[in-house]
mmCIF file of C-alpha atoms in Angstrom:
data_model
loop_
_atom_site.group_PDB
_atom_site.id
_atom_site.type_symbol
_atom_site.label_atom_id
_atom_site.label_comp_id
_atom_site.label_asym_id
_atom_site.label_seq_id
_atom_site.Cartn_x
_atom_site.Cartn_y
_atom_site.Cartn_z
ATOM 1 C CA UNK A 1 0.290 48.535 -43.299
ATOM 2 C CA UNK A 2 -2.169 50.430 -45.421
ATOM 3 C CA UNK A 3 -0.975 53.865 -44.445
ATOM 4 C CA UNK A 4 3.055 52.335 -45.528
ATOM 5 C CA UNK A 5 1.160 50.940 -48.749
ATOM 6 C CA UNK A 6 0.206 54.109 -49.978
ATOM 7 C CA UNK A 7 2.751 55.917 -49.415
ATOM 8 C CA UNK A 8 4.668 53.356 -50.985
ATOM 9 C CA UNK A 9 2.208 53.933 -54.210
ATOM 10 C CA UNK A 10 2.213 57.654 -54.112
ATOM 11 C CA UNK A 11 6.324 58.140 -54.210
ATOM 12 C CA UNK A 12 6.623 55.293 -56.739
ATOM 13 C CA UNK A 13 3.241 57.452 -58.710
ATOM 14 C CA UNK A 14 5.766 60.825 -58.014
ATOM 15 C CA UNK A 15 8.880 59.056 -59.598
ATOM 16 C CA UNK A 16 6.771 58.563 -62.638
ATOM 17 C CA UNK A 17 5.365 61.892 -63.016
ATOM 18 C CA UNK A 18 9.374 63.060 -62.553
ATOM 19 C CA UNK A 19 10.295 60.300 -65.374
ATOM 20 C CA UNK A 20 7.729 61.797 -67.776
ATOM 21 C CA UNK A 21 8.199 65.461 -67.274
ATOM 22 C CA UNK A 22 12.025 64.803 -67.781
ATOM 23 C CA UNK A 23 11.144 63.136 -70.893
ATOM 24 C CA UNK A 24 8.612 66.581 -72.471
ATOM 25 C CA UNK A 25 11.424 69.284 -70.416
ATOM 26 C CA UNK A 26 14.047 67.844 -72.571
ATOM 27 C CA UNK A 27 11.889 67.817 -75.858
ATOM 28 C CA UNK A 28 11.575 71.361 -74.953
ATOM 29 C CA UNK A 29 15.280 71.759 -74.293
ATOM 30 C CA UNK A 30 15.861 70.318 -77.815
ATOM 31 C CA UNK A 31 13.161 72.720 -79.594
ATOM 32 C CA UNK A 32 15.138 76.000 -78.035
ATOM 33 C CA UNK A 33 18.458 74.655 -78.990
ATOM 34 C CA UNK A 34 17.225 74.792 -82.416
ATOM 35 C CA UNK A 35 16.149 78.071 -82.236
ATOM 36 C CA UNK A 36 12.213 78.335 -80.771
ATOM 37 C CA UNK A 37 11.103 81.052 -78.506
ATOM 38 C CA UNK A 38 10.198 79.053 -75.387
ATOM 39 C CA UNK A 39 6.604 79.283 -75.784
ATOM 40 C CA UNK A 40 6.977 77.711 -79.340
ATOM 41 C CA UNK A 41 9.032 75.271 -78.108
ATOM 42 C CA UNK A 42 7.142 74.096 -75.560
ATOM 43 C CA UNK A 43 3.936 73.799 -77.893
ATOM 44 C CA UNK A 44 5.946 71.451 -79.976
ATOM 45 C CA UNK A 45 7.024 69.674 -77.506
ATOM 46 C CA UNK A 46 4.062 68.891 -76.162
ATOM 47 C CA UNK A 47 2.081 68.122 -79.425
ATOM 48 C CA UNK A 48 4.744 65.531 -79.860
ATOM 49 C CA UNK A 49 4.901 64.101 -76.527
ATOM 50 C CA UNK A 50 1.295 63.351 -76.519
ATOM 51 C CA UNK A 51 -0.934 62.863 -73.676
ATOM 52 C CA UNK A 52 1.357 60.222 -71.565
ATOM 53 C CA UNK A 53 -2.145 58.865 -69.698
ATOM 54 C CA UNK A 54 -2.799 56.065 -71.223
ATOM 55 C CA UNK A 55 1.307 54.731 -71.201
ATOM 56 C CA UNK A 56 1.107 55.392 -67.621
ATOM 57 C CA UNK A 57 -1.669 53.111 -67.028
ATOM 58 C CA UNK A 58 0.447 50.755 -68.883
ATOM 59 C CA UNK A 59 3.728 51.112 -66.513
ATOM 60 C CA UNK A 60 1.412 50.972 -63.242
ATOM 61 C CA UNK A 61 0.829 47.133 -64.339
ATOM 62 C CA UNK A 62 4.744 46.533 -63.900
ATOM 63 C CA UNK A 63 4.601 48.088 -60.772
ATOM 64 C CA UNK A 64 6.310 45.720 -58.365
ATOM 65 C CA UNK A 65 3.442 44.194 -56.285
ATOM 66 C CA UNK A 66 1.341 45.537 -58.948
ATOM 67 C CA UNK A 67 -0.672 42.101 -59.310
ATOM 68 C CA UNK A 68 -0.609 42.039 -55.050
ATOM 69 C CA UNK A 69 -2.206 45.146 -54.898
ATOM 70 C CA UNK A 70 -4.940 44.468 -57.541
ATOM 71 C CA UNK A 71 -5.623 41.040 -55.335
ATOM 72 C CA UNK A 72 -5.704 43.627 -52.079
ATOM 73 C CA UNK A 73 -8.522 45.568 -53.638
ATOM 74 C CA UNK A 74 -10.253 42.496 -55.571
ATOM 75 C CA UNK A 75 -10.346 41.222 -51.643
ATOM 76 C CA UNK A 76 -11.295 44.763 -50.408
ATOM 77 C CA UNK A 77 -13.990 45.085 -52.712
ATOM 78 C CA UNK A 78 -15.427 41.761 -51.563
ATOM 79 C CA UNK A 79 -15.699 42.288 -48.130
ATOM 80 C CA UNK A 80 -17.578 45.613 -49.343
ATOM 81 C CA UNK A 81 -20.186 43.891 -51.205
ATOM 82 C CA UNK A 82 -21.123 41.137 -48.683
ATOM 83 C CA UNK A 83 -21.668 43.600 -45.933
ATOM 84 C CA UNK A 84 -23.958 45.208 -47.875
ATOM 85 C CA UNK A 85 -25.518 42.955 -48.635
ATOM 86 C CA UNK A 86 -26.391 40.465 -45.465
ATOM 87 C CA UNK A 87 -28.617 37.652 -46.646
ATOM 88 C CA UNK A 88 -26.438 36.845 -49.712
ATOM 89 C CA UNK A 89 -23.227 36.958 -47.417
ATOM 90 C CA UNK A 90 -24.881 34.194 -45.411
ATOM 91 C CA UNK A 91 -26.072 32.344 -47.943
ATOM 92 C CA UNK A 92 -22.438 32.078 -50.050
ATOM 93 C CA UNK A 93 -20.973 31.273 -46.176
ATOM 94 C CA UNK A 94 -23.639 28.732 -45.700
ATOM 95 C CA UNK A 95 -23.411 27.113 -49.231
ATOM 96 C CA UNK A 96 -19.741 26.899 -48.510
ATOM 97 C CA UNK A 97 -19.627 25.112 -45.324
ATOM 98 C CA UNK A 98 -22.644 22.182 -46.380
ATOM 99 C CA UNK A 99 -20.299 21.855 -49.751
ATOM 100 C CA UNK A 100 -17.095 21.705 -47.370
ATOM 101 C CA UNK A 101 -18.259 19.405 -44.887
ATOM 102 C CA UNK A 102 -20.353 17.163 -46.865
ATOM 103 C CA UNK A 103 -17.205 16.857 -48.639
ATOM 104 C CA UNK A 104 -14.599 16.669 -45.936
ATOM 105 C CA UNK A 105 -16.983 13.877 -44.423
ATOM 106 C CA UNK A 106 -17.129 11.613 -48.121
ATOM 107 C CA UNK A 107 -13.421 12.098 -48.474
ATOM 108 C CA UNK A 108 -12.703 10.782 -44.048
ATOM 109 C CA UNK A 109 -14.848 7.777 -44.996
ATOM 110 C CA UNK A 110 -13.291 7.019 -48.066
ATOM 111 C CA UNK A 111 -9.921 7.802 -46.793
ATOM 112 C CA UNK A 112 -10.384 5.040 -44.563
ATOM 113 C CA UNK A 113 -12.208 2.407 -46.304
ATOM 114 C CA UNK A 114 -10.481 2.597 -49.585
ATOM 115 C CA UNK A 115 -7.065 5.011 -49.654
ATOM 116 C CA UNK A 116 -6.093 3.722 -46.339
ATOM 117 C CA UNK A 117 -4.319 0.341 -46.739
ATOM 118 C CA UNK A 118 -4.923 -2.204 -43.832
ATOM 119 C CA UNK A 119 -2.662 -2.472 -41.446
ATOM 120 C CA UNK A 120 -0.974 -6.035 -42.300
ATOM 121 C CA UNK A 121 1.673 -7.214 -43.993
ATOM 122 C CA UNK A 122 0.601 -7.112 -47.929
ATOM 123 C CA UNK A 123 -2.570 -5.747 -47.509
ATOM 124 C CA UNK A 124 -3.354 -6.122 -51.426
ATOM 125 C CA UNK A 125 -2.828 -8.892 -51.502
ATOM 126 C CA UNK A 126 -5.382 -10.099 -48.894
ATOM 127 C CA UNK A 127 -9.305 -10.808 -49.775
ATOM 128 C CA UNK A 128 -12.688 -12.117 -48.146
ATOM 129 C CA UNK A 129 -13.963 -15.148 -49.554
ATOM 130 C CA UNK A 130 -17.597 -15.690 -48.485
ATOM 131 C CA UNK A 131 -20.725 -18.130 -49.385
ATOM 132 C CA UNK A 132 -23.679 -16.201 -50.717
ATOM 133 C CA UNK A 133 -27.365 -17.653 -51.377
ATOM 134 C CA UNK A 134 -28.487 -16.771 -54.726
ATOM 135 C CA UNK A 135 -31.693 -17.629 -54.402
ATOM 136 C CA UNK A 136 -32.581 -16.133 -50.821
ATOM 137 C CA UNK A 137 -30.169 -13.500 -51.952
ATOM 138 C CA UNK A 138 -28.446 -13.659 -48.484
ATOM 139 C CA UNK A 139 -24.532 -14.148 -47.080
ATOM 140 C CA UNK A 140 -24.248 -17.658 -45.523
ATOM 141 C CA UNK A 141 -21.996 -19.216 -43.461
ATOM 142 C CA UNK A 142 -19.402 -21.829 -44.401
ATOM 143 C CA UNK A 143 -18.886 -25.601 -42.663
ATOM 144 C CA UNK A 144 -16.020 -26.327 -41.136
ATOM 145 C CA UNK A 145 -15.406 -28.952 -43.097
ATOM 146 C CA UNK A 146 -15.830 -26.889 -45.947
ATOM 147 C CA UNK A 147 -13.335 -24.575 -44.823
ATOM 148 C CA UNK A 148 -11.107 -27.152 -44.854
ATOM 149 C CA UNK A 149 -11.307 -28.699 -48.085
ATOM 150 C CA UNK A 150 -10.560 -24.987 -49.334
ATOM 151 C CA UNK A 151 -7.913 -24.489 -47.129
ATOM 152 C CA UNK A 152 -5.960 -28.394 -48.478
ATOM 153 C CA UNK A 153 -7.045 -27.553 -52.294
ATOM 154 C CA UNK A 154 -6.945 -23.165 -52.756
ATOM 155 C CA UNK A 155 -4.567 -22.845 -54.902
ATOM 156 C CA UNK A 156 -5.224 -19.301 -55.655
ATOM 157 C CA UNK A 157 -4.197 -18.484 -51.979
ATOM 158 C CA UNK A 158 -0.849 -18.615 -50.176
ATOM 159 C CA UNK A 159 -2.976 -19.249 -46.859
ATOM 160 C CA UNK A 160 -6.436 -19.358 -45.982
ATOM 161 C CA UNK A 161 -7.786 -19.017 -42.700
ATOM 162 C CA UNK A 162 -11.718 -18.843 -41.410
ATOM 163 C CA UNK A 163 -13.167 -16.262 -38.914
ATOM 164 C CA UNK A 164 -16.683 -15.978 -37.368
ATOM 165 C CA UNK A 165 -17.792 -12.765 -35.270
ATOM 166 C CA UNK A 166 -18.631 -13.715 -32.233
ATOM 167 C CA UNK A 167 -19.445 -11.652 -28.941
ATOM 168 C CA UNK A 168 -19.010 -12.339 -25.792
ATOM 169 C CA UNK A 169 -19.876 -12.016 -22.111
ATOM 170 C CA UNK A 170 -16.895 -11.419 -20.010
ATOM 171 C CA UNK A 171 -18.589 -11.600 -16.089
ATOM 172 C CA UNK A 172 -15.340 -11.788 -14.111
ATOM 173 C CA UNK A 173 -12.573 -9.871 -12.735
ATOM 174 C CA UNK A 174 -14.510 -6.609 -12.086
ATOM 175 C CA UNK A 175 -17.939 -5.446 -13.398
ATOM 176 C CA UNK A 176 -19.209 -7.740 -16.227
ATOM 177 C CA UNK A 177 -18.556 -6.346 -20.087
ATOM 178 C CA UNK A 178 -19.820 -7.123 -23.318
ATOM 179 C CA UNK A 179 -16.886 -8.145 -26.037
ATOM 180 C CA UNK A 180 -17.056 -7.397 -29.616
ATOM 181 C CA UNK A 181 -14.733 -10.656 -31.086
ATOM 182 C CA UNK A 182 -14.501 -13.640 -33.786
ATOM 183 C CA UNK A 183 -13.881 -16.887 -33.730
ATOM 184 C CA UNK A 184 -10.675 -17.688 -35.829
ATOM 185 C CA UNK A 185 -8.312 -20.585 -36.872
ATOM 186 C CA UNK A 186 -5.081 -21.177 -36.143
ATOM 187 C CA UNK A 187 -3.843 -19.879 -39.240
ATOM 188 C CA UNK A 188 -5.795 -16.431 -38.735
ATOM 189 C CA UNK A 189 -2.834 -14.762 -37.523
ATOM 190 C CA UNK A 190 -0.365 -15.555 -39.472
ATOM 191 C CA UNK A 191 -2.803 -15.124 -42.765
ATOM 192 C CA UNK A 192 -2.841 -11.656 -41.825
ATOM 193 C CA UNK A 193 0.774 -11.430 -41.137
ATOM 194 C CA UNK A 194 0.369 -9.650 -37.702
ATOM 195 C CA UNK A 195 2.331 -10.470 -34.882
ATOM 196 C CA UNK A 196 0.476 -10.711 -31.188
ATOM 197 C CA UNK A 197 1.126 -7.694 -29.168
ATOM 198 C CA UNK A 198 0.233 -10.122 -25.651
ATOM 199 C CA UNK A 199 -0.167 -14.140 -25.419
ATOM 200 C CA UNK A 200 0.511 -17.105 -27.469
ATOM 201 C CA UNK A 201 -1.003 -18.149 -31.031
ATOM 202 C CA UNK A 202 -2.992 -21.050 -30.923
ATOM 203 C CA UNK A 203 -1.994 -24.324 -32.448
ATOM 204 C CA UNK A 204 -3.346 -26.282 -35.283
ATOM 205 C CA UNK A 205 -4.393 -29.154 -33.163
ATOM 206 C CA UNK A 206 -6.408 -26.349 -31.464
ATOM 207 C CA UNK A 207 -8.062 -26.162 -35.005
ATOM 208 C CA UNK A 208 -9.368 -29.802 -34.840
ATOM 209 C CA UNK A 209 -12.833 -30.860 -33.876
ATOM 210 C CA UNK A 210 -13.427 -31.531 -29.989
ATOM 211 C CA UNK A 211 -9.753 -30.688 -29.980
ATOM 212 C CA UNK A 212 -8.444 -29.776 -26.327
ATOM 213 C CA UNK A 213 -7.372 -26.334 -25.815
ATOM 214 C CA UNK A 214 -3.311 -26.018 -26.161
ATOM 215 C CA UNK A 215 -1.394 -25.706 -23.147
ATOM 216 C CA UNK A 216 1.082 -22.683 -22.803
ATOM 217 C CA UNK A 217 4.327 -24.067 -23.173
ATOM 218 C CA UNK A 218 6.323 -21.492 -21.312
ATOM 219 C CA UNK B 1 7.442 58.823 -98.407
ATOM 220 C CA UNK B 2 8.174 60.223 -94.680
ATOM 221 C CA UNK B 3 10.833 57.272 -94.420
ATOM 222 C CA UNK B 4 9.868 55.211 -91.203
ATOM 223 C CA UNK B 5 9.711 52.356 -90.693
ATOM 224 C CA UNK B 6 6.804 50.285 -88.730
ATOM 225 C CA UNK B 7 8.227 48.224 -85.746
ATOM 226 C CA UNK B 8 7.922 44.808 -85.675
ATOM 227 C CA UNK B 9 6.014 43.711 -82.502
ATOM 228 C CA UNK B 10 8.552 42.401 -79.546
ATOM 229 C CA UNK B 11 11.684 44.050 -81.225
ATOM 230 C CA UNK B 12 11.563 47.077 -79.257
ATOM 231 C CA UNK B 13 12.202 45.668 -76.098
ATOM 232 C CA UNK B 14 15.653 44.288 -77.993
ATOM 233 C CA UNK B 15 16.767 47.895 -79.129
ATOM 234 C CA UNK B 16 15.913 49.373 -75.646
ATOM 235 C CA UNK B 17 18.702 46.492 -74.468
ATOM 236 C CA UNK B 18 21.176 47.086 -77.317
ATOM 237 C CA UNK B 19 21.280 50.798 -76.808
ATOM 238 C CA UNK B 20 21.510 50.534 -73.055
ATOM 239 C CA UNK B 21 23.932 47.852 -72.556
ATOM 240 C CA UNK B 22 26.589 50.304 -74.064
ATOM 241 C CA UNK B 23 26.370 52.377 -70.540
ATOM 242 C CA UNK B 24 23.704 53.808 -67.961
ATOM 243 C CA UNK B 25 21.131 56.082 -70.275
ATOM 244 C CA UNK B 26 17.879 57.767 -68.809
ATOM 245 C CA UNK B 27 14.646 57.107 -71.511
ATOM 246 C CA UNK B 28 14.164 59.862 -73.501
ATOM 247 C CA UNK B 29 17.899 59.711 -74.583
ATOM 248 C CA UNK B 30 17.319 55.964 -75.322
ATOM 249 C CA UNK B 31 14.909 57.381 -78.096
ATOM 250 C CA UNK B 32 16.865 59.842 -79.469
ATOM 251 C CA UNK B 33 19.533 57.400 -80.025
ATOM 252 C CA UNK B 34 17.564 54.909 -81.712
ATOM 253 C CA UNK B 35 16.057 57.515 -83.985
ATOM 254 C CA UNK B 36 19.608 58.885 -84.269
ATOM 255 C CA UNK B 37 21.465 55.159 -85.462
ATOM 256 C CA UNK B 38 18.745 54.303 -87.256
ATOM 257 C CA UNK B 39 19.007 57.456 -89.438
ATOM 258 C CA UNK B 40 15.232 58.597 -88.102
ATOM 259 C CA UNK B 41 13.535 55.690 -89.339
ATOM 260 C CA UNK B 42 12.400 54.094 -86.054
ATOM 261 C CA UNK B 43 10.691 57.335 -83.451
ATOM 262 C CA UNK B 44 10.201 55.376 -80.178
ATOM 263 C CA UNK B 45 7.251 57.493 -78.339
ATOM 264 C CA UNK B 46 6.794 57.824 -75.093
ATOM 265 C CA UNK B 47 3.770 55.490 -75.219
ATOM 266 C CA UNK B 48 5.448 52.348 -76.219
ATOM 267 C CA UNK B 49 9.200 53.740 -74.616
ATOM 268 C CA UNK B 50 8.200 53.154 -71.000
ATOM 269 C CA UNK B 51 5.551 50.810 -70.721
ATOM 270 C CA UNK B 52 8.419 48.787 -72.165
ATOM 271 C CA UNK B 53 11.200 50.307 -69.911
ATOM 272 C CA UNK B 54 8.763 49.548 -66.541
ATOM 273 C CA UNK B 55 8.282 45.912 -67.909
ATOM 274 C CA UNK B 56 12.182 45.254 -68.794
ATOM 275 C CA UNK B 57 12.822 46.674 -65.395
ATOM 276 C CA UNK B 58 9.972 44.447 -63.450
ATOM 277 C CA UNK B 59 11.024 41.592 -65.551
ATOM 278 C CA UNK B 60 14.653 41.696 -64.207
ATOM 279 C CA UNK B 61 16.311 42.948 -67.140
ATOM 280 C CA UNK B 62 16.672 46.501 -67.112
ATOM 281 C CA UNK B 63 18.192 48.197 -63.528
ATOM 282 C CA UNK B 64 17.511 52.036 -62.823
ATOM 283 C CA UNK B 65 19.209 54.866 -60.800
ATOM 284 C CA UNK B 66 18.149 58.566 -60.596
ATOM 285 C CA UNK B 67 21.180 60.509 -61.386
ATOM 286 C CA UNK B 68 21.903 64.207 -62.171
ATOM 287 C CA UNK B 69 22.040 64.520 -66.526
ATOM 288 C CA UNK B 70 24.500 66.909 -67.654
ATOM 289 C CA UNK B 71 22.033 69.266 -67.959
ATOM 290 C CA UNK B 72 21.560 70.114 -64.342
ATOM 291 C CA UNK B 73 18.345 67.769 -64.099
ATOM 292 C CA UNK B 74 17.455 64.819 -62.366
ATOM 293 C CA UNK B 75 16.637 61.521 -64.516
ATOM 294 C CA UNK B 76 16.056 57.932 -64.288
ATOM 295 C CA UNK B 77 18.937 56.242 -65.784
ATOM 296 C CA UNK B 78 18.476 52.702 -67.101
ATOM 297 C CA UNK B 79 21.245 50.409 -67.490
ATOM 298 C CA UNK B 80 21.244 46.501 -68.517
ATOM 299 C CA UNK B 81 21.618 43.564 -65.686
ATOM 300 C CA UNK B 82 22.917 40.164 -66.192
ATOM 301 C CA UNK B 83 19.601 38.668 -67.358
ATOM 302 C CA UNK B 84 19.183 41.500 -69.201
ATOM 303 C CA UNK B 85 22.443 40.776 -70.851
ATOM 304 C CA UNK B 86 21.467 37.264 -71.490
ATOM 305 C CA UNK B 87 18.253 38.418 -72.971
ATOM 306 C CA UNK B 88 19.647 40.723 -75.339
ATOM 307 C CA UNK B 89 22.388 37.874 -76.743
ATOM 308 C CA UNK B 90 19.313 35.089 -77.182
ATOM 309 C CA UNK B 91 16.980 38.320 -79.055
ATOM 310 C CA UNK B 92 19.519 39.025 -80.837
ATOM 311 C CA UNK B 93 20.588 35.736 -82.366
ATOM 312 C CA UNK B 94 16.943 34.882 -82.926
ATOM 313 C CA UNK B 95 16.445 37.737 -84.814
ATOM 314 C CA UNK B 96 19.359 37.243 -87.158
ATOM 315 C CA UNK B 97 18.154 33.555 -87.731
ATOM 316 C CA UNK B 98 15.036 35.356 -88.696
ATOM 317 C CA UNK B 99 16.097 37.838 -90.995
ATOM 318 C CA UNK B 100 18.110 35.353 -92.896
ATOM 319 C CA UNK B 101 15.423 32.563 -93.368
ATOM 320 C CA UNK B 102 12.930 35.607 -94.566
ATOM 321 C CA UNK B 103 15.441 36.944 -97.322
ATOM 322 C CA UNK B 104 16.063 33.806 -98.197
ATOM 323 C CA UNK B 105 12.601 33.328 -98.929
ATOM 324 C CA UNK B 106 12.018 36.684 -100.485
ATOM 325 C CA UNK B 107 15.129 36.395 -102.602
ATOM 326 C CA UNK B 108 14.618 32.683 -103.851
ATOM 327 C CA UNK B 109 11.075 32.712 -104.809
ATOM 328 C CA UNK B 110 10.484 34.406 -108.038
#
């Protein structure tokens, strides 16, 4: 690859050179034709030709892969300088992962708590209501029959339903397990607009106080 | 008085086109020509002749082949591609606009 890349270089560099000498041989050509020894010829030719240096500089930036090349040794050079120079190689590598993981981990958090919609239907559209204590500056709960009075007069809400974390001991089949769950109302389902994977939704009687639990009707 | 004229930046890369859509033409008779049809006013060096001829060509609008000149030698002849072609029309048309909104300047105010 490097080997092909130079070569590459040095016949497009020879095709150049060719170009250019064409250009002063045929000054020279003209200068005999009108009558100059050679060697007078040639000195006028190449007084008016010029030294070509500088134009050649200019046509190696239209090189094809010209700009690639220039990255190549910007990269080359690079490499060069960190391993010469150890301690501030480690430092730039160690600078760069802290500021890429520190960021990686802000964006996964707030990919999922704020870019990431829920997973129900009209997530936007769905919001926490919750009781606060100003004065003891503290989240409390609400009564049931608070909850619902808000759920007969919200009119800012298509449906409200109430939920209460809960856990839970589950001792039997098998070796006994602690459950992460909440306590929710009828309407908790359907609020949410998810459908139940296993089971049966429960039924607003199921909602009422000392209410027995439903029966599966199947 | 030596009689030449100064070229306007960005119009030699239009007379490079002109003079080689008419066929395949290697560089330093591009320069003679131009000196030659514009009655030695304009002298295209080699300094600003193929920096321009390398960018045309990079840029799409110029093609090039070696071929053997009359002479016996071999030479890089440059001859104009589609784009190139395109390019030269749109130059070309600008320019005129130009040239007739700055006489019509110079020739109105007094």
């Amino acid at each position: 690859m490097q080997w092909n890349s130079w070569l590459r270089r040095w016949r497009w560099e020879r095709r150049m050179d060719a170009e250019f000498q064409f250009h002063l041989r045929s000054l020279i050509d003209d200068y005999v034709g009108q009558g100059f020894s050679h060697a007078e010829a040639e000195l006028r030719a190449r007084r008016e030709f010029g030294p070509a240096d500088l134009a050649k500089e200019e046509c190696r930036d239209e090189r094809p892969l010209a700009q690639f090349d220039h990255l190549l040794r910007d990269v080359r050079y690079a490499c060069r300088s960190l391993r010469k120079n150890p301690g501030f190689a480690v430092a730039a590598t160690l600078t760069l992962a802290l500021g890429i993981g520190a960021n990686t981990a802000i964006f996964s958090v707030l990919h999922g708590v704020v870019l990431t919609p829920l997973p129900y239907r009209e997530p936007d559209q769905l919001v926490v209501v919750a009781l606060y204590n100003r004065a003891l500056r503290y989240p409390t709960d609400l009564s049931y029959p608070d909850f619902l009075d808000w759920q007969r007069d919200a009119r800012a809400f298509g449906q409200v339903a109430a939920f209460k974390p809960q856990a839970f001991d589950l001792t039997s089949p098998g070796t006994p397990e602690h459950l992460d769950g909440n306590e929710v109302s009828s309407t908790f389902f359907s609020t949410l607009g998810v459908t139940l994977a296993h089971g049966r939704n429960f039924s607003p009687e199921e909602d009422r106080f000392g209410g027995m639990p439903g029966r599966d009707h199947q | 008085m030596s009689g030449h004229a100064e070229l306007l930046q960005g119009t030699l890369d239009m007379l490079i086109l002109k003079v080689a859509a008419l066929r395949p033409i290697h560089g330093y008779a591009l320069a003679q020509r131009i000196q030659q049809i514009s009655k030695e006013a304009l002298q295209i060096r080699q300094g600003s002749l193929y920096p321009a001829l390398y960018r045309l060509e990079r840029q799409g609008q110029l093609k090039s082949e070696w071929k053997t000149t009359d002479g016996g030698r071999e030479a890089k002849f440059y001859s104009l591609t589609k784009a190139g072609r395109q390019q030269l029309n749109a130059e070309t048309a600008g320019w005129k606009r130009l040239c007739d909104a700055i006489s019509l300047v110079l020739e109105t105010v007094e």
